[in-house]
Amino acid sequence: MVISKASSESDVSIHSTFASRYVRTSLPRFKMPEASIPKDAAYQIINDELMLDGNPRLNLASFVTTWMEPECDKLIMASINKNYVDMDEYPVTTELQNRCVNMIAHLFNAPLGDSEAAVGVGTVGSSEAIMLAGLAFKRKWQNKMKALGKPYDKPNIVTGANVQVCWEKFARYFEVELKEVKLKDGYYVMDPVKAVEMVDENTICVAAILGSTLNGEFEDVKLLNDLLMAKNKETGWDTPIHVDAASGGFIAPFLYPELEWDFRLPLVKSINVSGHKYGLVYAGIGWVIWRNKEDLPEELIFHINYLGADQPTFTLNFSKGSSQVIAQYYQLIRLGYEGYKNVMENCRENAMVLKEGLEKSGRFNIISKDVGVPLVAFSLKDSSRHDEFEVSDMLRRFGWIVPAYTMPPDAQHVTVLRVVIREDFSRTLAERLVIDILKVLRELDTFPGKIPVATVEEKHPGKTKLFANKSAEEIGRAITTHWRKFVMEKKKMNGVC
């Protein structure tokens, strides 16, 4: 089953443009063509279609790295045909992965002796890393409950409602109840007090987020640890903590080294981080690190020998490319602690430039925090006439991709725009974005405001049937689109040929 929807359903063929120099017949869109075509034509056809994709550098919705040094690009292309899982055939790649695991474990203050190896694995991204960490917690909890002679069929995990969708996937795919701490106006991360109150004997772990996707804020892992230790002592349980540091794991050690969130806290048993976010590697690499060997049940590790020597593996997939692992090692040794610190400080400074520019306009409330992931989340002070979705939509005319979204329960009435500051987002771009946002606001100010549905029904009885089964957001956007079209048509009629 194809889940995503085709962008064009009106034509089942792909028509060539410059490729007509090589081929004159169109290609089937959803079936493999019968005959081969020249490599130049295949390249041209695909390249022409890809022109309509957005510019990754201007995609401010994404945390994922969009630029690396040319030297690293060369390493990636040279190793793109290596299968990461074939450890016997590519022992050096395996060694580089192990070095990365140990470097990251030390960065997160894992309690390792001088000659002790860290426990961890490279993954496709933080989603796979979270699945693996969650499975380890579930299996450890099941083993404990079996030993106590207690039921082990109803595990749960406690998180904030602000968690990324991969946590919901883990809960649904692996049959774990997800107990979410609801948000509230002005407080958009998990409340540690409420989280600990929700913990019971069936809780396999509490998941804290170091860098919320919604506003970049770090959750208070230290307070969570202290409260949970007190509850464990009172109840006799040993509920642990997992830290989802997908976004913040490569930020906090360099910008906030005194902040206690990692293995310095005794209940933190595992941490995941996205190498393809602020680890500064292209999409496709994540890491999960365990505090020590006892926190990863041995029965979850598979040992295979049909690729050569004995190879332990703990992944959800099997074959994958080696390029991103090698790229991660390149960044770690190329930049070192000093280099990562410089990059993160620069990102933070550019975020402050954007924040200050938005504040000077007097039109926005800043939702993000100064301490956290270098991003700026903001909302309109007055959204009675026009909303954040319209601002996001109109910014695309300038090439900017700035997402607008509503907060999770119980703060869903708050709508936010978010700009993620990555290494390739300069101060000049930050200043340009502020200028373009102000242009959009001035243009929106000339458009009629949103019309309440009650007013439409009063003046045009029966017309609101057009809005049946639509959300307030969809209704508002439909009305705005109608008025914008009306205004633009009026402008055309009044223009001079």
Short mmCIF file of C-alpha atoms in Angstrom, two decimals:
data_model
loop_
_atom_site.label_atom_id
_atom_site.label_comp_id
_atom_site.label_asym_id
_atom_site.label_seq_id
_atom_site.Cartn_x
_atom_site.Cartn_y
_atom_site.Cartn_z
CA MET A 1 0.00 0.00 0.00
CA VAL A 2 1.28 3.46 -0.90
CA ILE A 3 0.54 5.72 2.05
CA SER A 4 1.49 9.07 0.55
CA LYS A 5 -0.72 10.65 -2.09
CA ALA A 6 0.50 11.26 -5.64
CA SER A 7 0.83 14.95 -6.43
CA SER A 8 -0.71 14.51 -9.86
CA GLU A 9 -3.49 12.10 -10.67
CA SER A 10 -4.55 13.73 -13.94
CA ASP A 11 -1.80 12.18 -16.05
CA VAL A 12 -0.19 8.76 -15.80
CA SER A 13 2.80 9.77 -17.92
CA ILE A 14 6.01 11.71 -17.35
CA HIS A 15 6.81 14.02 -20.26
CA SER A 16 10.40 14.91 -21.11
CA THR A 17 11.60 18.47 -21.70
CA PHE A 18 15.26 18.73 -22.72
CA ALA A 19 15.34 14.92 -22.60
CA SER A 20 13.37 14.94 -25.84
CA ARG A 21 16.78 15.23 -27.50
CA TYR A 22 17.20 11.56 -26.51
CA VAL A 23 13.68 10.18 -26.21
CA ARG A 24 10.43 11.25 -27.86
CA THR A 25 7.93 9.08 -26.02
CA SER A 26 6.63 9.81 -22.54
CA LEU A 27 7.35 7.44 -19.66
CA PRO A 28 4.68 5.71 -17.56
CA ARG A 29 4.37 7.42 -14.18
CA PHE A 30 3.47 4.46 -11.98
CA LYS A 31 4.72 1.46 -14.00
CA MET A 32 8.22 0.42 -14.94
CA PRO A 33 8.85 1.34 -18.59
CA GLU A 34 9.23 -1.53 -21.05
CA ALA A 35 12.39 -0.23 -22.69
CA SER A 36 15.58 1.35 -21.42
CA ILE A 37 16.36 5.03 -21.99
CA PRO A 38 19.76 6.79 -22.24
CA LYS A 39 21.38 7.70 -18.92
CA ASP A 40 21.40 11.40 -19.91
CA ALA A 41 17.65 11.34 -20.44
CA ALA A 42 16.98 9.58 -17.13
CA TYR A 43 19.12 12.14 -15.32
CA GLN A 44 17.47 15.09 -17.06
CA ILE A 45 13.91 13.89 -16.42
CA ILE A 46 14.53 13.36 -12.70
CA ASN A 47 16.56 16.54 -12.31
CA ASP A 48 13.78 18.60 -13.89
CA GLU A 49 11.19 17.20 -11.49
CA LEU A 50 13.42 17.80 -8.47
CA MET A 51 13.62 21.50 -9.33
CA LEU A 52 10.19 21.88 -7.73
CA ASP A 53 11.43 20.67 -4.34
CA GLY A 54 12.16 23.35 -1.77
CA ASN A 55 15.70 24.61 -1.11
CA PRO A 56 17.02 22.57 1.87
CA ARG A 57 19.03 25.56 3.12
CA LEU A 58 15.82 27.60 3.41
CA ASN A 59 13.85 24.79 5.05
CA LEU A 60 13.64 26.30 8.52
CA ALA A 61 11.21 23.62 9.65
CA SER A 62 13.90 20.96 9.82
CA PHE A 63 16.54 20.25 12.46
CA VAL A 64 18.39 18.02 9.98
CA THR A 65 21.82 19.01 8.66
CA THR A 66 21.81 20.33 5.09
CA TRP A 67 25.50 21.23 4.60
CA MET A 68 28.81 19.49 5.19
CA GLU A 69 32.37 20.23 4.10
CA PRO A 70 33.40 19.01 0.61
CA GLU A 71 36.05 16.72 2.14
CA CYS A 72 33.33 14.90 4.07
CA ASP A 73 31.15 14.73 0.96
CA LYS A 74 34.03 12.90 -0.73
CA LEU A 75 34.27 10.39 2.11
CA ILE A 76 30.52 9.81 1.91
CA MET A 77 30.61 9.13 -1.83
CA ALA A 78 33.65 6.87 -1.48
CA SER A 79 31.89 4.70 1.12
CA ILE A 80 28.33 4.83 -0.18
CA ASN A 81 28.57 1.22 -1.43
CA LYS A 82 29.69 -0.24 1.91
CA ASN A 83 27.15 -2.23 3.90
CA TYR A 84 27.41 -1.12 7.51
CA VAL A 85 26.20 -4.47 8.86
CA ASP A 86 28.98 -6.48 7.20
CA MET A 87 31.47 -6.01 10.02
CA ASP A 88 33.85 -8.75 8.93
CA GLU A 89 34.23 -7.32 5.44
CA TYR A 90 34.50 -3.70 6.61
CA PRO A 91 36.26 -3.89 10.00
CA VAL A 92 37.54 -0.32 9.85
CA THR A 93 34.00 1.05 9.48
CA THR A 94 33.00 -1.03 12.51
CA GLU A 95 35.96 0.40 14.41
CA LEU A 96 34.92 3.96 13.51
CA GLN A 97 31.40 3.25 14.78
CA ASN A 98 32.81 1.99 18.07
CA ARG A 99 34.97 5.09 18.39
CA CYS A 100 31.92 7.29 17.84
CA VAL A 101 29.95 5.39 20.52
CA ASN A 102 32.77 5.89 23.02
CA MET A 103 33.28 9.56 22.18
CA ILE A 104 29.57 10.28 22.60
CA ALA A 105 29.39 8.23 25.82
CA HIS A 106 32.22 10.29 27.31
CA LEU A 107 30.53 13.47 26.11
CA PHE A 108 27.43 12.38 28.07
CA ASN A 109 29.53 11.58 31.17
CA ALA A 110 29.00 7.81 31.13
CA PRO A 111 30.63 6.19 34.19
CA LEU A 112 33.41 4.43 32.30
CA GLY A 113 36.78 3.28 33.56
CA ASP A 114 40.00 4.10 31.69
CA SER A 115 39.94 0.90 29.62
CA GLU A 116 36.19 0.25 29.72
CA ALA A 117 34.25 0.29 26.44
CA ALA A 118 30.96 2.14 26.19
CA VAL A 119 27.70 0.36 25.36
CA GLY A 120 25.83 1.81 22.40
CA VAL A 121 24.98 1.50 18.74
CA GLY A 122 24.60 3.61 15.64
CA THR A 123 21.06 3.78 14.25
CA VAL A 124 19.27 5.18 11.22
CA GLY A 125 18.11 8.12 13.37
CA SER A 126 16.70 8.90 16.80
CA SER A 127 13.47 7.09 15.96
CA GLU A 128 15.23 3.74 15.74
CA ALA A 129 17.36 4.65 18.76
CA ILE A 130 14.22 5.31 20.82
CA MET A 131 12.67 2.02 19.70
CA LEU A 132 15.79 0.14 20.85
CA ALA A 133 15.99 1.97 24.17
CA GLY A 134 12.28 1.41 24.76
CA LEU A 135 12.61 -2.32 24.03
CA ALA A 136 15.48 -2.58 26.51
CA PHE A 137 13.38 -0.92 29.23
CA LYS A 138 10.38 -3.10 28.45
CA ARG A 139 12.39 -6.33 28.56
CA LYS A 140 14.14 -5.38 31.83
CA TRP A 141 10.77 -4.52 33.41
CA GLN A 142 9.21 -7.79 32.18
CA ASN A 143 12.10 -9.83 33.56
CA LYS A 144 11.79 -8.09 36.93
CA MET A 145 8.00 -8.59 37.12
CA LYS A 146 8.34 -12.27 36.13
CA ALA A 147 10.90 -12.78 38.89
CA LEU A 148 8.48 -11.22 41.38
CA GLY A 149 5.62 -13.39 40.13
CA LYS A 150 3.59 -10.35 39.08
CA PRO A 151 1.65 -9.59 35.84
CA TYR A 152 3.85 -8.22 33.07
CA ASP A 153 1.32 -7.65 30.29
CA LYS A 154 0.48 -3.96 30.85
CA PRO A 155 3.66 -1.87 30.68
CA ASN A 156 3.43 1.91 30.41
CA ILE A 157 5.76 4.80 29.76
CA VAL A 158 5.37 8.36 31.06
CA THR A 159 6.15 11.30 28.76
CA GLY A 160 5.04 14.84 28.12
CA ALA A 161 2.42 15.56 25.45
CA ASN A 162 5.19 17.42 23.61
CA VAL A 163 7.09 14.27 22.61
CA GLN A 164 7.95 13.57 19.00
CA VAL A 165 5.72 11.13 17.12
CA CYS A 166 8.32 8.34 17.33
CA TRP A 167 7.35 7.85 20.98
CA GLU A 168 3.75 7.30 19.95
CA LYS A 169 4.98 4.85 17.33
CA PHE A 170 7.00 2.93 19.91
CA ALA A 171 4.00 2.71 22.26
CA ARG A 172 1.65 1.51 19.52
CA TYR A 173 4.04 -0.84 17.73
CA PHE A 174 5.34 -2.53 20.88
CA GLU A 175 2.11 -2.45 22.92
CA VAL A 176 3.13 -0.07 25.68
CA GLU A 177 0.62 2.36 27.16
CA LEU A 178 1.70 5.97 26.65
CA LYS A 179 0.82 8.13 29.66
CA GLU A 180 1.17 11.76 28.64
CA VAL A 181 1.51 14.76 30.94
CA LYS A 182 -0.69 17.43 29.36
CA LEU A 183 0.74 20.87 28.66
CA LYS A 184 -0.71 24.17 29.78
CA ASP A 185 -0.67 27.74 28.56
CA GLY A 186 2.80 29.19 29.05
CA TYR A 187 4.37 25.85 30.03
CA TYR A 188 5.02 23.73 26.95
CA VAL A 189 7.17 20.90 28.32
CA MET A 190 6.59 17.98 30.69
CA ASP A 191 6.02 18.97 34.31
CA PRO A 192 8.33 16.65 36.36
CA VAL A 193 6.01 16.79 39.38
CA LYS A 194 2.99 15.61 37.38
CA ALA A 195 5.12 13.03 35.54
CA VAL A 196 6.27 11.39 38.78
CA GLU A 197 2.67 11.39 40.07
CA MET A 198 1.68 9.31 37.01
CA VAL A 199 4.39 6.70 37.61
CA ASP A 200 3.17 3.32 38.88
CA GLU A 201 4.61 -0.17 39.26
CA ASN A 202 4.06 -0.86 35.55
CA THR A 203 6.04 2.16 34.35
CA ILE A 204 9.05 0.93 32.39
CA CYS A 205 10.63 4.40 32.32
CA VAL A 206 9.98 8.14 32.26
CA ALA A 207 11.12 9.83 29.05
CA ALA A 208 12.50 13.36 29.34
CA ILE A 209 13.11 15.56 26.31
CA LEU A 210 16.31 17.59 26.02
CA GLY A 211 15.13 19.98 23.34
CA SER A 212 11.40 19.91 22.68
CA THR A 213 10.44 19.81 19.01
CA LEU A 214 7.78 22.45 19.72
CA ASN A 215 9.86 25.24 21.24
CA GLY A 216 13.39 23.89 21.77
CA GLU A 217 13.10 23.99 25.56
CA PHE A 218 15.09 21.59 27.75
CA GLU A 219 13.03 19.65 30.29
CA ASP A 220 14.27 19.64 33.89
CA VAL A 221 15.89 16.20 34.00
CA LYS A 222 17.66 16.96 37.30
CA LEU A 223 14.38 17.72 39.09
CA LEU A 224 12.76 14.65 37.50
CA ASN A 225 15.66 12.50 38.73
CA ASP A 226 15.41 13.84 42.30
CA LEU A 227 11.62 13.43 42.51
CA LEU A 228 11.74 9.95 41.01
CA MET A 229 14.51 8.84 43.39
CA ALA A 230 12.32 9.91 46.32
CA LYS A 231 9.34 8.00 44.91
CA ASN A 232 11.44 4.90 44.23
CA LYS A 233 12.73 4.97 47.79
CA GLU A 234 9.19 5.33 49.13
CA THR A 235 7.65 2.57 46.99
CA GLY A 236 10.54 0.18 46.54
CA TRP A 237 10.37 0.53 42.77
CA ASP A 238 13.36 1.32 40.56
CA THR A 239 11.72 3.31 37.75
CA PRO A 240 14.48 4.65 35.43
CA ILE A 241 14.79 7.63 33.10
CA HIS A 242 15.52 7.77 29.39
CA VAL A 243 16.64 11.11 27.94
CA ASP A 244 15.55 11.85 24.38
CA ALA A 245 18.39 14.21 23.47
CA ALA A 246 17.74 13.99 19.72
CA SER A 247 18.09 17.76 19.31
CA GLY A 248 19.90 18.86 22.47
CA GLY A 249 22.48 16.12 22.95
CA PHE A 250 25.06 17.84 20.77
CA ILE A 251 24.17 21.28 22.17
CA ALA A 252 24.04 21.06 25.97
CA PRO A 253 27.60 19.69 26.47
CA PHE A 254 29.05 22.66 24.57
CA LEU A 255 26.76 25.56 25.53
CA TYR A 256 25.66 24.47 29.02
CA PRO A 257 28.35 22.11 30.37
CA GLU A 258 27.22 22.62 33.99
CA LEU A 259 23.64 21.55 33.24
CA GLU A 260 22.99 18.11 34.77
CA TRP A 261 20.82 16.05 32.42
CA ASP A 262 22.98 13.08 31.39
CA PHE A 263 24.64 10.06 33.06
CA ARG A 264 25.72 12.25 35.97
CA LEU A 265 22.17 11.61 37.20
CA PRO A 266 21.90 8.05 38.61
CA LEU A 267 18.46 7.22 37.18
CA VAL A 268 19.39 8.11 33.60
CA LYS A 269 19.99 4.68 32.06
CA SER A 270 20.03 5.50 28.33
CA ILE A 271 20.28 8.50 26.03
CA ASN A 272 19.57 8.89 22.33
CA VAL A 273 20.91 11.66 20.11
CA SER A 274 20.53 12.49 16.41
CA GLY A 275 23.84 12.70 14.63
CA HIS A 276 21.98 14.16 11.67
CA LYS A 277 20.76 17.16 13.67
CA TYR A 278 23.29 19.10 15.70
CA GLY A 279 25.75 16.23 15.31
CA LEU A 280 26.19 17.98 11.93
CA VAL A 281 25.78 14.94 9.64
CA TYR A 282 23.36 14.51 6.72
CA ALA A 283 20.10 12.67 7.38
CA GLY A 284 20.32 9.02 8.36
CA ILE A 285 22.36 8.68 11.56
CA GLY A 286 21.41 8.46 15.22
CA TRP A 287 22.96 7.03 18.38
CA VAL A 288 21.74 5.34 21.54
CA ILE A 289 24.05 4.99 24.54
CA TRP A 290 23.41 2.92 27.66
CA ARG A 291 24.80 3.76 31.08
CA ASN A 292 26.42 0.35 31.42
CA LYS A 293 26.20 -3.19 30.10
CA GLU A 294 23.57 -4.27 32.64
CA ASP A 295 21.06 -1.78 31.21
CA LEU A 296 20.93 -3.58 27.86
CA PRO A 297 19.47 -7.10 28.25
CA GLU A 298 21.72 -9.65 26.58
CA GLU A 299 18.75 -11.52 25.05
CA LEU A 300 18.04 -8.54 22.77
CA ILE A 301 21.46 -8.83 21.12
CA PHE A 302 21.72 -11.23 18.17
CA HIS A 303 24.94 -12.95 17.18
CA ILE A 304 25.39 -13.93 13.53
CA ASN A 305 28.28 -15.53 11.66
CA TYR A 306 27.03 -15.94 8.10
CA LEU A 307 28.85 -12.80 6.95
CA GLY A 308 32.14 -14.08 8.37
CA ALA A 309 33.16 -13.76 12.02
CA ASP A 310 30.78 -13.56 14.98
CA GLN A 311 28.92 -10.26 14.75
CA PRO A 312 26.67 -8.96 17.55
CA THR A 313 23.79 -6.83 16.30
CA PHE A 314 21.01 -4.87 18.00
CA THR A 315 19.06 -2.98 15.36
CA LEU A 316 15.55 -2.95 13.94
CA ASN A 317 16.86 -3.15 10.40
CA PHE A 318 19.79 -5.03 8.95
CA SER A 319 21.58 -3.68 5.88
CA LYS A 320 22.30 0.04 5.64
CA GLY A 321 25.00 2.33 4.27
CA SER A 322 28.21 3.13 6.12
CA SER A 323 28.49 6.70 4.85
CA GLN A 324 26.77 8.46 7.75
CA VAL A 325 28.81 6.62 10.39
CA ILE A 326 32.01 7.66 8.63
CA ALA A 327 30.70 11.21 8.27
CA GLN A 328 29.96 11.34 12.01
CA TYR A 329 33.49 10.24 12.84
CA TYR A 330 34.84 12.89 10.45
CA GLN A 331 32.90 15.63 12.26
CA LEU A 332 33.94 14.45 15.72
CA ILE A 333 37.67 14.46 14.93
CA ARG A 334 37.56 17.41 12.51
CA LEU A 335 35.79 19.80 14.85
CA GLY A 336 36.62 18.44 18.27
CA TYR A 337 35.17 20.02 21.39
CA GLU A 338 36.34 23.49 20.36
CA GLY A 339 34.80 23.28 16.89
CA TYR A 340 31.41 22.04 18.09
CA LYS A 341 31.37 24.76 20.74
CA ASN A 342 32.06 27.43 18.10
CA VAL A 343 29.28 26.14 15.83
CA MET A 344 26.72 25.98 18.64
CA GLU A 345 27.63 29.44 19.94
CA ASN A 346 27.25 30.86 16.44
CA CYS A 347 23.83 29.21 16.07
CA ARG A 348 22.74 30.67 19.41
CA GLU A 349 23.92 34.16 18.42
CA ASN A 350 22.02 34.00 15.12
CA ALA A 351 18.91 32.84 16.97
CA MET A 352 19.19 35.91 19.21
CA VAL A 353 19.44 38.17 16.13
CA LEU A 354 16.21 36.71 14.79
CA LYS A 355 14.48 36.87 18.17
CA GLU A 356 15.43 40.51 18.74
CA GLY A 357 14.28 41.45 15.24
CA LEU A 358 10.88 39.86 15.83
CA GLU A 359 10.57 41.48 19.27
CA LYS A 360 11.31 44.94 17.81
CA SER A 361 8.37 44.56 15.45
CA GLY A 362 6.02 44.45 18.44
CA ARG A 363 3.83 41.92 16.63
CA PHE A 364 4.97 38.65 18.19
CA ASN A 365 5.15 36.74 21.47
CA ILE A 366 8.33 34.66 21.78
CA ILE A 367 7.50 31.11 22.90
CA SER A 368 11.01 29.62 22.88
CA LYS A 369 13.55 29.97 25.69
CA ASP A 370 17.05 31.43 25.62
CA VAL A 371 18.42 28.20 27.14
CA GLY A 372 17.68 25.32 24.81
CA VAL A 373 17.98 24.39 21.16
CA PRO A 374 18.92 27.43 19.02
CA LEU A 375 15.54 28.07 17.49
CA VAL A 376 12.92 30.80 17.69
CA ALA A 377 9.28 29.82 18.24
CA PHE A 378 6.85 32.72 18.13
CA SER A 379 3.17 33.56 17.76
CA LEU A 380 1.17 36.61 16.76
CA LYS A 381 0.08 38.88 19.59
CA ASP A 382 -3.10 39.59 17.66
CA SER A 383 -4.44 36.78 15.47
CA SER A 384 -8.02 38.04 15.31
CA ARG A 385 -7.71 39.18 11.67
CA HIS A 386 -4.94 36.93 10.33
CA ASP A 387 -3.20 33.90 11.79
CA GLU A 388 0.17 32.17 11.83
CA PHE A 389 -0.84 29.73 9.08
CA GLU A 390 -1.28 32.65 6.68
CA VAL A 391 2.12 34.04 7.61
CA SER A 392 3.70 30.63 6.99
CA ASP A 393 1.89 30.27 3.66
CA MET A 394 2.92 33.71 2.37
CA LEU A 395 6.56 33.30 3.41
CA ARG A 396 6.86 30.53 0.82
CA ARG A 397 6.70 33.24 -1.85
CA PHE A 398 10.14 34.33 -0.67
CA GLY A 399 11.44 30.75 -0.59
CA TRP A 400 11.23 30.37 3.20
CA ILE A 401 9.74 27.19 4.67
CA VAL A 402 8.59 28.19 8.17
CA PRO A 403 6.14 25.75 9.80
CA ALA A 404 3.03 26.83 11.68
CA TYR A 405 1.39 24.36 14.08
CA THR A 406 -0.84 24.13 17.11
CA MET A 407 0.45 22.97 20.48
CA PRO A 408 -0.59 19.55 21.88
CA PRO A 409 -3.26 19.16 24.62
CA ASP A 410 -4.01 21.11 26.79
CA ALA A 411 -2.46 24.06 24.98
CA GLN A 412 -3.94 23.39 21.53
CA HIS A 413 -5.39 26.90 21.37
CA VAL A 414 -1.83 28.24 20.95
CA THR A 415 -0.52 28.43 17.37
CA VAL A 416 3.20 28.80 16.80
CA LEU A 417 5.67 29.58 14.01
CA ARG A 418 9.12 28.04 14.43
CA VAL A 419 12.49 28.81 12.85
CA VAL A 420 15.31 26.30 13.50
CA ILE A 421 18.78 27.84 13.38
CA ARG A 422 21.27 25.41 11.85
CA GLU A 423 24.96 25.84 11.09
CA ASP A 424 24.21 26.99 7.54
CA PHE A 425 21.79 29.74 8.64
CA SER A 426 23.80 32.96 8.77
CA ARG A 427 23.21 36.29 10.51
CA THR A 428 22.51 37.80 7.08
CA LEU A 429 19.77 35.24 6.46
CA ALA A 430 18.32 35.92 9.92
CA GLU A 431 18.12 39.65 9.15
CA ARG A 432 16.63 38.94 5.72
CA LEU A 433 13.98 36.66 7.23
CA VAL A 434 12.87 39.39 9.65
CA ILE A 435 12.52 41.80 6.70
CA ASP A 436 10.43 39.28 4.75
CA ILE A 437 8.21 38.49 7.75
CA LEU A 438 7.49 42.20 8.18
CA LYS A 439 6.68 42.46 4.46
CA VAL A 440 4.20 39.60 4.83
CA LEU A 441 2.57 41.28 7.84
CA ARG A 442 2.20 44.60 6.00
CA GLU A 443 0.57 42.81 3.08
CA LEU A 444 -1.75 40.84 5.35
CA ASP A 445 -2.77 44.10 7.03
CA THR A 446 -4.25 45.23 3.69
CA PHE A 447 -6.42 42.11 3.41
CA PRO A 448 -9.85 41.82 5.04
CA GLY A 449 -9.78 39.98 8.35
CA LYS A 450 -11.28 36.57 9.04
CA ILE A 451 -15.08 36.56 9.15
CA PRO A 452 -16.73 34.62 12.00
CA VAL A 453 -18.97 31.78 10.77
CA ALA A 454 -21.89 33.22 12.75
CA THR A 455 -21.62 36.45 10.74
CA VAL A 456 -21.59 34.55 7.44
CA GLU A 457 -24.73 32.59 8.40
CA GLU A 458 -26.49 35.78 9.51
CA LYS A 459 -25.83 37.60 6.22
CA HIS A 460 -25.99 34.56 3.91
CA PRO A 461 -28.32 31.89 5.35
CA GLY A 462 -27.33 28.36 4.37
CA LYS A 463 -23.84 29.29 3.17
CA THR A 464 -22.17 27.81 6.25
CA LYS A 465 -23.10 24.34 4.95
CA LEU A 466 -19.99 24.77 2.81
CA PHE A 467 -17.99 24.53 6.03
CA ALA A 468 -19.58 21.35 7.35
CA ASN A 469 -17.13 18.96 9.00
CA LYS A 470 -14.28 21.49 8.71
CA SER A 471 -12.16 22.71 11.61
CA ALA A 472 -12.06 26.37 12.63
CA GLU A 473 -8.58 26.57 11.15
CA GLU A 474 -9.72 25.19 7.77
CA ILE A 475 -12.71 27.55 7.72
CA GLY A 476 -10.54 30.55 8.47
CA ARG A 477 -8.05 29.64 5.78
CA ALA A 478 -10.81 29.04 3.20
CA ILE A 479 -12.34 32.45 3.88
CA THR A 480 -8.93 34.14 3.79
CA THR A 481 -8.08 32.49 0.47
CA HIS A 482 -11.41 33.65 -0.98
CA TRP A 483 -10.85 37.25 0.11
CA ARG A 484 -7.26 37.28 -1.05
CA LYS A 485 -8.36 36.12 -4.50
CA PHE A 486 -11.07 38.77 -4.53
CA VAL A 487 -8.60 41.55 -3.59
CA MET A 488 -6.05 40.43 -6.18
CA GLU A 489 -8.71 40.39 -8.91
CA LYS A 490 -9.72 43.92 -7.97
CA LYS A 491 -6.10 45.01 -8.22
CA LYS A 492 -5.83 43.50 -11.70
CA MET A 493 -8.99 45.30 -12.86
CA ASN A 494 -7.67 48.61 -11.57
CA GLY A 495 -4.25 48.13 -13.15
CA VAL A 496 -2.85 49.74 -16.26
CA CYS A 497 -1.94 47.61 -19.28
#
